Structures are given as structure tokens and as C-alpha cells.
XYZ file of N, CA and C in Angstrom:
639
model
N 0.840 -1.198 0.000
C 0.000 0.000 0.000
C 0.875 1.248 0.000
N 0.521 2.171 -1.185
C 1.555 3.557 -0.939
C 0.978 4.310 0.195
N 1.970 5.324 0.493
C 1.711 6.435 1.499
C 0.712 6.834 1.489
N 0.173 7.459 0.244
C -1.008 8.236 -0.031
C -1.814 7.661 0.463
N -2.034 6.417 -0.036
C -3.361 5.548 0.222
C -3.332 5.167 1.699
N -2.568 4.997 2.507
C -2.296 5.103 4.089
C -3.083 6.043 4.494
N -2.427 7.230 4.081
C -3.053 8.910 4.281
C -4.596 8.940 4.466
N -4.906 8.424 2.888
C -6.609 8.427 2.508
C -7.134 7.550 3.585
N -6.690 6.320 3.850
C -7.217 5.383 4.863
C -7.665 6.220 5.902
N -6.279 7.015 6.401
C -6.413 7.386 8.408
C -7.421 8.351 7.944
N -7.451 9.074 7.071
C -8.183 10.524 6.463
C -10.001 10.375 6.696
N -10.457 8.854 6.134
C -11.767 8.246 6.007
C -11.932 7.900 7.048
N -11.116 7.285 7.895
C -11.323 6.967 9.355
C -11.665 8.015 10.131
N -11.071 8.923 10.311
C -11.528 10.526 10.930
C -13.008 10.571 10.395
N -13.033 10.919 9.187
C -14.562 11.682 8.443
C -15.282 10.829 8.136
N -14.978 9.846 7.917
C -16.280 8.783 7.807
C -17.001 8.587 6.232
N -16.852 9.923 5.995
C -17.216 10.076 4.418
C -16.635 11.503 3.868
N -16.629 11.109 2.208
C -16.380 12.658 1.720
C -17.035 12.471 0.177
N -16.076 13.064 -0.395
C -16.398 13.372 -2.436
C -15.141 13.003 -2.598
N -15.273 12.350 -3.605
C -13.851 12.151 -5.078
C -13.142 13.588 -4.976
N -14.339 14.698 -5.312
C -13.370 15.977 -5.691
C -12.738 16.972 -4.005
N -13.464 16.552 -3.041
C -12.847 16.725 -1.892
C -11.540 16.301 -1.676
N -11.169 14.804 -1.335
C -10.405 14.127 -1.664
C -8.904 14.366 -2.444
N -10.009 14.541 -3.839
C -8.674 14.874 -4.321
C -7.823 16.163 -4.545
N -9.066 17.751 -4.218
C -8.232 18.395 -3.719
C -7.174 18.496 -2.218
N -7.893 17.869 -1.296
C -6.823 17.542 -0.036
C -5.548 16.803 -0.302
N -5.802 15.689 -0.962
C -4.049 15.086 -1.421
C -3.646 15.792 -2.930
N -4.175 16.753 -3.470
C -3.276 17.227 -4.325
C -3.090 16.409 -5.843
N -4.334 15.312 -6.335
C -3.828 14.461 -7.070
C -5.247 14.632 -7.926
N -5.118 13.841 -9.057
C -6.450 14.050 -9.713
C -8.166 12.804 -9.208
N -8.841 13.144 -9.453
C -9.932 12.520 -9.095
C -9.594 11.037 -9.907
N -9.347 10.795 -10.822
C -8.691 9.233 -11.184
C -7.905 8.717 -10.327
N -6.968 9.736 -10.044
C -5.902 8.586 -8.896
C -6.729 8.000 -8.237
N -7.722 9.211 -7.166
C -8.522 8.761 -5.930
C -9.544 7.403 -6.111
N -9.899 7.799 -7.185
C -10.667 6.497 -7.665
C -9.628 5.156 -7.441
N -8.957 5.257 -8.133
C -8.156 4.598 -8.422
C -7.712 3.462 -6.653
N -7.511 4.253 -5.932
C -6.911 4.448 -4.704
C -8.237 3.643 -3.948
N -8.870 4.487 -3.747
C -10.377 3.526 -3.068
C -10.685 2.120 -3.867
N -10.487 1.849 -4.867
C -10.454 0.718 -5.953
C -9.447 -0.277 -5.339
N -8.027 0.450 -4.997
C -7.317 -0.512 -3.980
C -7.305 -0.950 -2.552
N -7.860 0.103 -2.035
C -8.179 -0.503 -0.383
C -9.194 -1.142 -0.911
N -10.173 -1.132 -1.359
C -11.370 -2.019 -1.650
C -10.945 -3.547 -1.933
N -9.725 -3.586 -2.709
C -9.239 -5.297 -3.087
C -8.324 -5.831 -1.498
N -7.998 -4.888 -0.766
C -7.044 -5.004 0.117
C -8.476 -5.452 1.360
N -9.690 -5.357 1.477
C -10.864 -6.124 1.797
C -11.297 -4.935 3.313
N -10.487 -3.095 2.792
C -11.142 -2.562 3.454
C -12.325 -2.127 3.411
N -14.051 -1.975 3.939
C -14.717 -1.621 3.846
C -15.317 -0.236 3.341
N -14.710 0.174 2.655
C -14.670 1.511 1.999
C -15.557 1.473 0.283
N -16.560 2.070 0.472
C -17.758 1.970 -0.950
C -17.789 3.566 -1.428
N -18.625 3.330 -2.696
C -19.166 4.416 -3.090
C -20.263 4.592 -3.492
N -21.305 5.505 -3.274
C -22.865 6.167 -3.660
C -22.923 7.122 -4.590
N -23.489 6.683 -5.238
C -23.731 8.025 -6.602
C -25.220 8.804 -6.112
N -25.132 9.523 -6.524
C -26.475 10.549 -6.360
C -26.082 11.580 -5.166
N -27.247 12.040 -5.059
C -27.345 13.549 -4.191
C -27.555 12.604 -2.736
N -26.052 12.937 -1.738
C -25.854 12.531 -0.403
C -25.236 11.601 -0.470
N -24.449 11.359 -1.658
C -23.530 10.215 -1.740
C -22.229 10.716 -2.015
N -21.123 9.639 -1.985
C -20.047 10.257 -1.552
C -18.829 8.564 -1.575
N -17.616 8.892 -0.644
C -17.133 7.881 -0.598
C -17.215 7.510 0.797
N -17.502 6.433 1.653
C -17.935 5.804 2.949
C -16.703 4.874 2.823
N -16.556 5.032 4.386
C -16.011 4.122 5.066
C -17.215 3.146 6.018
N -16.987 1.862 6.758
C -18.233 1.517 7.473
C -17.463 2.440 8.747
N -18.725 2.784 9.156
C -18.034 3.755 10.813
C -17.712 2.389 11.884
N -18.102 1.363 11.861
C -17.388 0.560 12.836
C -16.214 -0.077 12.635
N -15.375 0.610 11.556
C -14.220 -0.496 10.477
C -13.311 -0.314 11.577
N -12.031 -0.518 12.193
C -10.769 -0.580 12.602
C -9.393 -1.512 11.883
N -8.738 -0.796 11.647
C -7.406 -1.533 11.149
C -6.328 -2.096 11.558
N -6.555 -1.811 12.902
C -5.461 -2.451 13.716
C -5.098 -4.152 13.360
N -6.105 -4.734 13.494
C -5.661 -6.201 13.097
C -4.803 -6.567 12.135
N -5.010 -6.015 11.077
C -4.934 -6.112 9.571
C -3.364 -5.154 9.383
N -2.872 -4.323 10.023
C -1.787 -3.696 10.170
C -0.997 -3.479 11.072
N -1.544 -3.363 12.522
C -0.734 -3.605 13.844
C -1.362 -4.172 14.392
N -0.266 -4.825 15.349
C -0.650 -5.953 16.800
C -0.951 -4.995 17.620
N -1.631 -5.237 18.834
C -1.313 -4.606 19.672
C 0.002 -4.321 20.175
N 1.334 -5.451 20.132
C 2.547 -5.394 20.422
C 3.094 -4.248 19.732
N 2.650 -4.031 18.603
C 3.305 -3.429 17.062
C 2.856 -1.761 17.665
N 1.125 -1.716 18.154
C 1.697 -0.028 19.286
C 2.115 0.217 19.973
N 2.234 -0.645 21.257
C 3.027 -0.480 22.207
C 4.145 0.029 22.225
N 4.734 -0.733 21.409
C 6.662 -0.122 20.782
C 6.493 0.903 19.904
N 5.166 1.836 19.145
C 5.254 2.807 18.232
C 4.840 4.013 19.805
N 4.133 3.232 20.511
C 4.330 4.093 21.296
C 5.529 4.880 22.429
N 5.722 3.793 22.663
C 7.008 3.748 23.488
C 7.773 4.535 22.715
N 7.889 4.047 21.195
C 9.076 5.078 20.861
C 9.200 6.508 20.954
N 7.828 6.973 20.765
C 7.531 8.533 20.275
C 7.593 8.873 21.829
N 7.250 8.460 22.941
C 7.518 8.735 24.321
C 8.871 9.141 24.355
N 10.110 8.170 23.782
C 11.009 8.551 23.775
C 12.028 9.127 23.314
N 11.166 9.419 22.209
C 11.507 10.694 20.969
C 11.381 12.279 21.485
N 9.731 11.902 22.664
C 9.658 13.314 22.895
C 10.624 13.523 23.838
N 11.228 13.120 24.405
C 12.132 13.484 25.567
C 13.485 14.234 25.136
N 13.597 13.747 23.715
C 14.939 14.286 23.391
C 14.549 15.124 21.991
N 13.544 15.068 21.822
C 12.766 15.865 20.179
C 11.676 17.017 20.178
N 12.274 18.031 20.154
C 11.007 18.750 20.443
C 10.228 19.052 18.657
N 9.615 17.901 18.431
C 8.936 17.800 16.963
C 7.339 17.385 17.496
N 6.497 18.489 16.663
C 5.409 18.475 16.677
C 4.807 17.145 16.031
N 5.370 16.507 14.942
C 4.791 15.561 14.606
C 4.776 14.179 15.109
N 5.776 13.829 16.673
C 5.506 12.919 17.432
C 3.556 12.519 17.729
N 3.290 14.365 18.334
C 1.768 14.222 18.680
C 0.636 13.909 17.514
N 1.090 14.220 16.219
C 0.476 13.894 14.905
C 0.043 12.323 14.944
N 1.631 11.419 14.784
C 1.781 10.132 14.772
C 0.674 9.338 15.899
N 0.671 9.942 17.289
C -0.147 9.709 18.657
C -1.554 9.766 18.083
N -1.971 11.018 17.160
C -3.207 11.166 16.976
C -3.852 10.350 16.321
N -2.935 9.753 14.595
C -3.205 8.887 14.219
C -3.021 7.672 14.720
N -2.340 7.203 15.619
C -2.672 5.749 16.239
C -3.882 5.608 16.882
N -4.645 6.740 17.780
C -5.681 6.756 18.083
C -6.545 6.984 17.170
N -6.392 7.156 16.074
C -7.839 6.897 14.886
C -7.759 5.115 15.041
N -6.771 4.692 14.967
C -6.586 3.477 14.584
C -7.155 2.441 15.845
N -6.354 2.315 16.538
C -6.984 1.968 17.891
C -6.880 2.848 19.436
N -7.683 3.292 19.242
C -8.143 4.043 20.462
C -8.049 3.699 22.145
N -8.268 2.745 22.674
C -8.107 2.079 23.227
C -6.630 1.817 23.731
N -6.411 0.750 23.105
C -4.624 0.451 23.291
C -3.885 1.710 23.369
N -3.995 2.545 22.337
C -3.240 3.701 22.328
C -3.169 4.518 23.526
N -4.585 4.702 23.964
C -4.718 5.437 25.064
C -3.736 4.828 26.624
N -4.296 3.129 26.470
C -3.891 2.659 27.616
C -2.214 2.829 27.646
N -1.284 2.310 26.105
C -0.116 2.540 26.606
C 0.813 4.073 26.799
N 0.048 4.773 26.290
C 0.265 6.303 26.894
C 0.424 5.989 28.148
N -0.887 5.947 28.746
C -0.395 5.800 30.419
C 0.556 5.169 30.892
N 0.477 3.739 30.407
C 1.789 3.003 31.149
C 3.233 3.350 30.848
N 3.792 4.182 29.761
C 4.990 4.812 29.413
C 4.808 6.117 30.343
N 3.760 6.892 30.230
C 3.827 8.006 31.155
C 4.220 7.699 32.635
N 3.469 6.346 33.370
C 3.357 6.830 34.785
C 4.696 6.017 34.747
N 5.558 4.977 34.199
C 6.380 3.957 34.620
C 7.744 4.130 33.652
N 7.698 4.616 32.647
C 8.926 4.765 31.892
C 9.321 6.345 31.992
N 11.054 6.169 32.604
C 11.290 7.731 32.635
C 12.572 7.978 32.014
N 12.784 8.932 31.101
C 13.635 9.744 30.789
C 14.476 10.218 31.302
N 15.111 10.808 31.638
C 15.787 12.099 32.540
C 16.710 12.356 31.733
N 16.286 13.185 31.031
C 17.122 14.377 29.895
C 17.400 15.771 30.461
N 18.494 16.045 31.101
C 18.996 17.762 31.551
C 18.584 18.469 30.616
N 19.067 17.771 29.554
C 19.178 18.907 28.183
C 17.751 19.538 27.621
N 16.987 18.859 28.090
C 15.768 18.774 27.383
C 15.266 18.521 26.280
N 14.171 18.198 25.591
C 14.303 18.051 23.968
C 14.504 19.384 23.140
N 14.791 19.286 22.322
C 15.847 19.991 20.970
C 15.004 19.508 20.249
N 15.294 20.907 19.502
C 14.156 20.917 17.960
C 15.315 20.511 16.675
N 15.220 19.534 15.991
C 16.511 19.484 15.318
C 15.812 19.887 13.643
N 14.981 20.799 13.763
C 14.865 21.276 12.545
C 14.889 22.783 12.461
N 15.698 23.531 13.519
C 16.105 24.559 13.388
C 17.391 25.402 13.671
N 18.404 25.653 13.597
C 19.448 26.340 13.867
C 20.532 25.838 13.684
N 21.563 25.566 13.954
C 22.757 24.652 13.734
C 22.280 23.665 12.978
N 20.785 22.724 14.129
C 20.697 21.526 13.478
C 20.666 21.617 11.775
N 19.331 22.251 11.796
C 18.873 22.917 10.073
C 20.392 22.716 9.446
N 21.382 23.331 9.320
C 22.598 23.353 8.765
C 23.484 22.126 8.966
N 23.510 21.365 10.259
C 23.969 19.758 10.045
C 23.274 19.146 8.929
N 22.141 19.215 9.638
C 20.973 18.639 8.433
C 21.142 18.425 6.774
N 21.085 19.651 6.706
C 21.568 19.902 5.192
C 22.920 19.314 4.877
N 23.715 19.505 5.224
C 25.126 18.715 4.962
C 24.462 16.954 4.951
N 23.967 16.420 5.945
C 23.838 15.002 5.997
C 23.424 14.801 4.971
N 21.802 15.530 4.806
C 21.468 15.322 3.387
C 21.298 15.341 2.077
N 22.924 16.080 1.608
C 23.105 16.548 0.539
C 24.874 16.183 0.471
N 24.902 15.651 1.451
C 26.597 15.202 1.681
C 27.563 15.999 1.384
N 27.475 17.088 2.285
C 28.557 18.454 1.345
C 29.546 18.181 2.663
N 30.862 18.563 2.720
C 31.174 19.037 4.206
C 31.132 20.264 4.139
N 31.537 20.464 5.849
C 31.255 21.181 6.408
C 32.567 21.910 6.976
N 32.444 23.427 7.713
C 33.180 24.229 7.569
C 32.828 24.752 9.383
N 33.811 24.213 10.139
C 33.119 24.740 11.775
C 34.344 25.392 12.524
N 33.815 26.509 12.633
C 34.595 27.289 13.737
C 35.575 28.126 12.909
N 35.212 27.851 11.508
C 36.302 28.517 10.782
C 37.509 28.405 10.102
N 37.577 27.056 10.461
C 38.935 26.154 10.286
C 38.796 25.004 9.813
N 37.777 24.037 10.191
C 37.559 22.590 10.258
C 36.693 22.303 9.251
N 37.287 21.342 8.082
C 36.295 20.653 6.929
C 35.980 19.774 7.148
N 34.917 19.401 7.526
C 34.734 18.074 8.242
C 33.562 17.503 7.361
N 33.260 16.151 7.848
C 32.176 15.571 6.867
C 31.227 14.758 8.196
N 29.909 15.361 8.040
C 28.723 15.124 9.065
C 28.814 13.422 8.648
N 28.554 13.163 9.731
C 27.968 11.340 9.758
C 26.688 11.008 10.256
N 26.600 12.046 11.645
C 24.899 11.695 12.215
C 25.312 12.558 13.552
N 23.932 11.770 14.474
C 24.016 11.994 15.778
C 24.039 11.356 16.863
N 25.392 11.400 17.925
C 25.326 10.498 19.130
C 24.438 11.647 20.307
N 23.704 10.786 20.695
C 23.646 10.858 22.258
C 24.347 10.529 23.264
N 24.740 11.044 24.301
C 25.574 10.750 25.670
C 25.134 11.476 26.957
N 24.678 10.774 27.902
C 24.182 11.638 29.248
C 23.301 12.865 28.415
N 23.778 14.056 28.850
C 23.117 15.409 28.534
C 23.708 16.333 27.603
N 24.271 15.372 26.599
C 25.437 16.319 25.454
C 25.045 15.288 23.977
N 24.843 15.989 23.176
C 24.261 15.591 21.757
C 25.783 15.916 20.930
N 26.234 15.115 20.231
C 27.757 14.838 19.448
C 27.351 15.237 18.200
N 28.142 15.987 17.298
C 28.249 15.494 15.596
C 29.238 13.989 15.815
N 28.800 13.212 15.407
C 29.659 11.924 14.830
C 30.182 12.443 13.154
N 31.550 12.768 13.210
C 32.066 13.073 11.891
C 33.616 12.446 11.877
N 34.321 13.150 10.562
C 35.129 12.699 10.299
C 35.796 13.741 9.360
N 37.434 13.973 10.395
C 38.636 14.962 10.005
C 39.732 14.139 10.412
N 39.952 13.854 9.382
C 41.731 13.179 9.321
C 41.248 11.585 10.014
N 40.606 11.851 11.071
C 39.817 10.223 11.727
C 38.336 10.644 12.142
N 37.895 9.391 12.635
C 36.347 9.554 13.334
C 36.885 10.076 14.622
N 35.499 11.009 14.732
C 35.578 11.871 15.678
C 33.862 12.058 16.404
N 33.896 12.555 17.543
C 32.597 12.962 18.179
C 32.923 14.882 18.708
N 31.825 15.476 18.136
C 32.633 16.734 18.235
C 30.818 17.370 19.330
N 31.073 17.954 20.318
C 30.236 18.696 21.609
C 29.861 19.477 20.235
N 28.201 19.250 19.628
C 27.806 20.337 19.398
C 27.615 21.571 19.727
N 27.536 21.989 21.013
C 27.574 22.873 21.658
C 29.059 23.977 21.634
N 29.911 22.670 21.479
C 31.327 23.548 21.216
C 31.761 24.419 20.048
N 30.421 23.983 18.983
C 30.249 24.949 17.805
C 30.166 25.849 17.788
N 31.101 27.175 17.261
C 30.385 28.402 17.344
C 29.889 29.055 16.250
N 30.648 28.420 14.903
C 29.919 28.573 13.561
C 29.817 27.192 12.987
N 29.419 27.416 11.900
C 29.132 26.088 10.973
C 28.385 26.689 9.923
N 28.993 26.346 8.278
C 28.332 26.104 7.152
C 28.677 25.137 6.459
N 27.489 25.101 5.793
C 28.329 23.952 4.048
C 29.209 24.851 3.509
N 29.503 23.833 2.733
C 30.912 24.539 1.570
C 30.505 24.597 0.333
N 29.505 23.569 0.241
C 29.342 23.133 -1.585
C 29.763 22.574 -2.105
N 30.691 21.561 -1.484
C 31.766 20.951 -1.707
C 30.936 19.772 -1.334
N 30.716 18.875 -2.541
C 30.191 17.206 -2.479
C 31.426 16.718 -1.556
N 30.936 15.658 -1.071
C 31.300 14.419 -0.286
C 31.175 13.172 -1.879
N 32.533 12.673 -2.003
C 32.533 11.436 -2.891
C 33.285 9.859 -2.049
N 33.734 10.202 -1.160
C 33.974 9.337 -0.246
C 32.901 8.556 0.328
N 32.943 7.198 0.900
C 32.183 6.240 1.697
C 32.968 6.211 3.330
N 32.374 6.673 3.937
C 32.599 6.738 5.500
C 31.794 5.726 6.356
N 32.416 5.056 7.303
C 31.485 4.278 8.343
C 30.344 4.962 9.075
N 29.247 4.475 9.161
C 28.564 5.008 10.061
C 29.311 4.615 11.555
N 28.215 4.940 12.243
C 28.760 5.079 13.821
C 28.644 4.251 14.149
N 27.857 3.080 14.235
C 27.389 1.773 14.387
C 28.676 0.560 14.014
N 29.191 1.235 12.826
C 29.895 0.334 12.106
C 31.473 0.811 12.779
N 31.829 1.911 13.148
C 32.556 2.644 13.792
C 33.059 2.060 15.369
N 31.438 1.589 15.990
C 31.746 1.149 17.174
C 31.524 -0.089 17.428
N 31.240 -0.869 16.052
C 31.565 -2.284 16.380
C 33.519 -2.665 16.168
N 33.909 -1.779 14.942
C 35.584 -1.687 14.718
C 36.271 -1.705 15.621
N 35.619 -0.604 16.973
C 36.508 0.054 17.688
C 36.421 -1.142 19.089
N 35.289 -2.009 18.754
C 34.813 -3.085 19.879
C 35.863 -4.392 20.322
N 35.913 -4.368 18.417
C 36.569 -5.989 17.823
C 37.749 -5.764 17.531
């Protein structure tokens, strides 16, 4: 199943019903795709029809749930758990998005393991969560995903790898002359260069199994 059609799923689950041309102005695509799209959850044996005439539209059944058919209950628990522990170190709005849509999905479970990560699983982050889609990060970012290096403090060409966590200090994992973990915080500038990355570097994973064995 593509994204979209995921989308349209959680989308019908909320509203219960809409129009082809609703639809397909909200995802941006033409009224054939959408057709098209309800034509496939329909073979995939979700309950989703269509009515022609005046008060008709595209229906979902309002008692449908998908959990079976796509997650275990085990399978939220751990989507939950994770975003619990995303928020601790992520200050991203779309953790609570992801939360919202699990509760279209199953309501219930969702709700219950909220609680049990809330009252029994704890964090303790000094640092607090960090928005990593703005400021420095924004500019790591871009280097990771465009593989340029990078230019820090004025001096240093370095080439981004990712991000470690440690206690209450967030690392660039990079690489100058060797692998290195550099105190983001110890940054006081940073840009790209424009300068592609054509090299293959270890990730960190692969870095700290080397450094293990």
C-alpha cells in the first residue's frame, strides 16, 4: 500500500465520508488517482464503498478498525514507546500527529499505553528536547542530506555522519583526518561549503563495532 493511500485510509477513518473531488483536492492528485486508490483498499478487503447521487459520496463503514490487519497490539506499544522517547529528546510536533493517528486506529490500546509509558517509563534528559529542525541543526541537516562538508569554527572541513547521544550532550559523529565525536555545543559557527562528499565513510554503528573488535 503507498503512502497516499495510508493517508486516505487514516483521512476516512476521521470523516467517515467525503467526495472524489474533496479528496482529491486535499491530497493534491487528480480525481482518477482517488478512484483509483479507493479501488485498492477495496481489493485489500477494506470496507470503503461508493454512492452516486445527491448525499452520496465515498464511505467508510463507521465501525471499520485496522489495527488487526496492520498492527498488533505489540506493534503499538513499541510505536508508542518510541515517540515517548523521541519526545524526551525531540522537540517535533509531529511525534503528537503520529499519537493522533494511532488513536484513529486503535483508540483504546493507544490510550492505555500512553499511560503506562507516562506513569512507569522515565527519561531524565537535563538537556531537554531539541528541535533538530532549526538552527545549527537545520545546517547539520543539510550537509547530511546533501553530503557536502562542512566548515566549523572557521577552520575545520569536516564531513557530518549523524548523531550520538551521551548523558546530557548531543555529538556530531564526523570525520577529520579520523572519526571523531565533536560537543555540538562547542560549535560556534558552521556552514556547508558546496563541496560534495565522494567518499564512503562508516557510520557510527559500524565505527563502534571496529573500535569493539
Amino acid at each position: 500500500m503507498k503512502n497516499r493511500q495510508l493517508e486516505l485510509l487514516i483521512h476516512l477513518l476521521k470523516i467517515k465520508k467525503s467526495t472524489y473531488k474533496e479528496l482529491s483536492k486535499k491530497f493534491e492528485v487528480s480525481t482518477k488517482t482517488i478512484e483509483r486508490d479507493i479501488d485498492r483498499l477495496a481489493l485489500a478487503g477494506i470496507p470503503v464503498y461508493c454512492q452516486q447521487g445527491a448525499g452520496g459520496g465515498v464511505n467508510i463503514d463507521e465501525d471499520y478498525k485496522f489495527t488487526n490487519s496492520f498492527f498488533t497490539p505489540h506493534d503499538i506499544g513499541h510505536l508508542v514507546t518510541a515517540l515517548h522517547m523521541a519526545r524526551s529528546f525531540t522537540a517535533n510536533p509531529r511525534n503528537q500527529e503520529v499519537l493522533q493517528k494511532l488513536s484513529l486506529i486503535a483508540p483504546n490500546l493507544t490510550t492505555m499505553y500512553q499511560q503506562n509509558v507516562t506513569n512507569y517509563f522515565y527519561i531524565d534528559n537535563p538537556a531537554g528536547p531539541v528541535d533538530f529542525s532549526k538552527g545549527i541543526y537545520e545546517l547539520i541537516n543539510y550537509c547530511l542530506d546533501f553530503k557536502e562538508y562542512a566548515l566549523i569554527n572557521g577552520k575545520d572541513e569536516i564531513v557530518c555522519l549523524g548523531y550520538v547521544f551521551k548523558s546530557d550532550k548531543i555529538y556530531l559523529f564526523s570525520y577529520l583526518d579520523d572519526y571523531q565525536l565533536i560537543n555540538i555545543a562547542d560549535i560556534i559557527t558552521f556552514e556547508a561549503t558546496g563541496k560534495t562528499i565522494s567518499e564512503e565513510y562508516m557510520s557510527y554503528h559500524e565505527y563502534r563495532e571496529k573500535d569493539i573488535s
